[in-house]
Amino acid sequence: MHDNIEKMNQRAQMLRAEIERHNYRYYVLDAPSIPDADYDQMLRELQQIEQSYPQLITADSPTQRVGAAPLKAFAQITHSIPMLSLSNAFEDPEVEAFDRRVREGLAADCVEYTAEPKFDGLAVSLRYENGVFKTGATRGDGYTGEDITLNLKTIRSIPLKLPVNHPPALLEVRGEVLMLKKDFLRLNQQQSAKGEKEFANPRNAAAGSLRQLDPGITATRHLTFFAYGVGQCDDAQLPQDTHHNMLRYLSSLHFPVSKECRAVTGLPGLLEYYRTIGAKRDDLPYAIDGVVYKVNSLLFQEKLGFVSRAPRFAIAHKFPAQEAMTQLLDIDVQVGRTGALTPVARLQPVFVGGVTVTNATLHNADEIERKDVRIGDTVIVRRAGDVIPEVVAVVAEKRPPGALVFTLPAHCPVCGAKAVRLPSEAVARCTGGLFCPAQRKQALLHFASRRAMDIEGLGDRLVDQLVDQAIVRTPADLYRLGIAALANLERMADKSANNIVNAIEKSKRTTLARFIYALGIRNVGEATAKDLAAHLGSLDRLMAADSERLQQIPDVGPVVAQSVADFFTEAHNREVIEQLRASGVQWDEHEGKSLLTGTAAPLSGKTFVLTGTLPTMSREEAKEKIEALGGKVSGSVSKKTDYVVVGADPGSKYDKAVSLGITLLDEAGLQALLQ
Ligand code: D41
């Protein structure tokens, strides 16, 4: 009997180690090596063993990540070493002053720093005793925080056990808990589907999820963790020389550490890093609100010491606020390509995140009601990267008497057709279809857009004139435009008329995927258009496919299939397509998906990364050609990359490729491969 328990104990230990190893691969490295089903099977087996032999359960078992009972209140935890705060800099001169103070303090001419992203999350401290995660606490006031151990255990990227044979008796790891942007978007979709409150930003979502007394709720919210420092510790292995090496060490213990951490030299190094990360900010998977500079040498850090509660060796260089307060002057209604009526706030111009914003979306009537936005209110406007600015909230205290409640009109403000709102939809739509000039304009702009037919020069103003003067009604009319008709328009020189006619002519040669996307079929974005083109291979097959056939294509569900089928049932749409083909719009067709598998997809399984400017091909073109032969184009270089295509002025991807010894191609090399 005892033998059996011992056997089960060993099996359980093996399963725990395996599960944690796969957790690490999945949640930290983002490189899973087994199917989810196998992982689930291991977890189930471990659960069964622990259920039969509860005496075998350990605190560091992955089964303990979920399922703890709700708490009544959080206990307090006093930090053995206080969690300091960071002083802030907003402008370059403040960073300059920081660097000067550091150099003076160290009597050095030039100092090496580490620069890292400033995660916009919640600071926490994780305490490992003999290699096992024991307690975790919020930063609180820096001296005492709340015991959120059970909630932290649900975060899969936090190791429950350190992956070393001789763990230190004590190690406190400090870092930030946050929610990745993609998990934030998904959470908000779920919240809105359930009719629950959406979170304003990933930080609030992370805070709301971590503050739950019921760890069961936290477990459903994909949180993640990044380490940036060490608190109390008696780890002989801990590097004593530099911050950078200390981070590397934490990474070797399987803690997530930002890939963006760098060692840089002097003030120029700091400022260059700030600009580089600023430019990348929107592409990072997590929200950051600035960068943090730290003196790299730990000896120098100690030498510099502290002022009140902030270290003299570190500073946060914040990005300009991307939210601002302003007055909402009026609300207009815009008509989109699919007839969606979007209320748009006209604002007292305000400077947000580097640009002056005068309009911001209010999304739809429900959102206006939920936020209780009224004309005349003072509102908070947010701008996130290239995304359309939005009104986030009303400043209730500043509401003037007589602020006006807004109601969405019952008719389209452009064509006067009735506006209807389907029960399943959040927006009301104009029912005017392509008779509505607004919808027609948007459809034309979409048709001509860069990722669709790519007609350069066919912008807002031109389309407005062409539609308002009834020169163009459908995309097919574009291909009948002559220089004379264009040159007659306002502010149109012969030369630009000529350019546009040439651009229209050039657009005739396209790809099936672009053409399908250009049609502007409801629910068919670029990715779906590519799928449809790749699987069906010809427009006739697409037009002939019924909803059932369409749903056989991976990623095509009933909604998309129905939209596609409906679109081609419409006689008017078929007519326009016929006219487009008759005017010479063309692309290469193929037999359908069967062509793209096996030996006919010579690049299948190969991953490419593009960097720099190629002499003749655009990045898009190169990508399309690689994908057409079954290859994959990825945004970042890793050991799994097969080829890096290098053009002029390559970025850091080039250096990475060289350091990993990945095959480099120039454009000619790529062309040869494509042959
Ligand atoms: O990413 C962050 N939010 C971050 C915060 C970071 N990368 N480094 C930090 N370093 C420190 C010191 C230098 C004091 C150890 C911090 C913080 N502190 C911090 N987080 C919250 C308060 C202070």
mmCIF file of C-alpha atoms in Angstrom, residues 58-60 77 125-137 147-150 152-153 158-162 169-172:
data_model
loop_
_atom_site.group_PDB
_atom_site.id
_atom_site.type_symbol
_atom_site.label_atom_id
_atom_site.label_comp_id
_atom_site.label_asym_id
_atom_site.label_seq_id
_atom_site.Cartn_x
_atom_site.Cartn_y
_atom_site.Cartn_z
ATOM 1 C CA THR A 58 1.536 20.436 -2.237
ATOM 2 C CA ALA A 59 1.290 24.226 -2.154
ATOM 3 C CA ASP A 60 3.226 24.475 -5.415
ATOM 4 C CA ILE A 77 1.577 42.095 4.576
ATOM 5 C CA SER A 125 6.122 41.496 -4.582
ATOM 6 C CA LEU A 126 6.390 37.692 -4.787
ATOM 7 C CA ARG A 127 8.035 35.789 -1.955
ATOM 8 C CA TYR A 128 9.702 32.415 -2.629
ATOM 9 C CA GLU A 129 10.807 30.323 0.333
ATOM 10 C CA ASN A 130 13.052 27.381 -0.501
ATOM 11 C CA GLY A 131 12.076 27.815 -4.114
ATOM 12 C CA VAL A 132 8.319 27.647 -3.531
ATOM 13 C CA PHE A 133 5.967 30.604 -4.088
ATOM 14 C CA LYS A 134 4.694 31.394 -0.576
ATOM 15 C CA THR A 135 3.063 34.804 -0.526
ATOM 16 C CA GLY A 136 2.431 37.694 -2.824
ATOM 17 C CA ALA A 137 1.393 41.214 -1.983
ATOM 18 C CA ASP A 147 -1.956 39.625 0.712
ATOM 19 C CA ILE A 148 -3.178 38.594 -2.745
ATOM 20 C CA THR A 149 -1.352 35.246 -2.825
ATOM 21 C CA LEU A 150 -4.348 33.229 -4.015
ATOM 22 C CA LEU A 152 -1.391 35.707 -7.929
ATOM 23 C CA LYS A 153 -1.311 31.920 -8.013
ATOM 24 C CA ILE A 158 4.241 33.277 -12.306
ATOM 25 C CA PRO A 159 6.256 30.174 -11.400
ATOM 26 C CA LEU A 160 4.917 28.279 -8.374
ATOM 27 C CA LYS A 161 8.282 26.635 -7.967
ATOM 28 C CA LEU A 162 11.700 27.826 -9.082
ATOM 29 C CA ALA A 169 16.073 29.953 1.126
ATOM 30 C CA LEU A 170 14.500 33.318 0.333
ATOM 31 C CA LEU A 171 13.918 35.324 -2.822
ATOM 32 C CA GLU A 172 11.508 38.214 -3.268
#
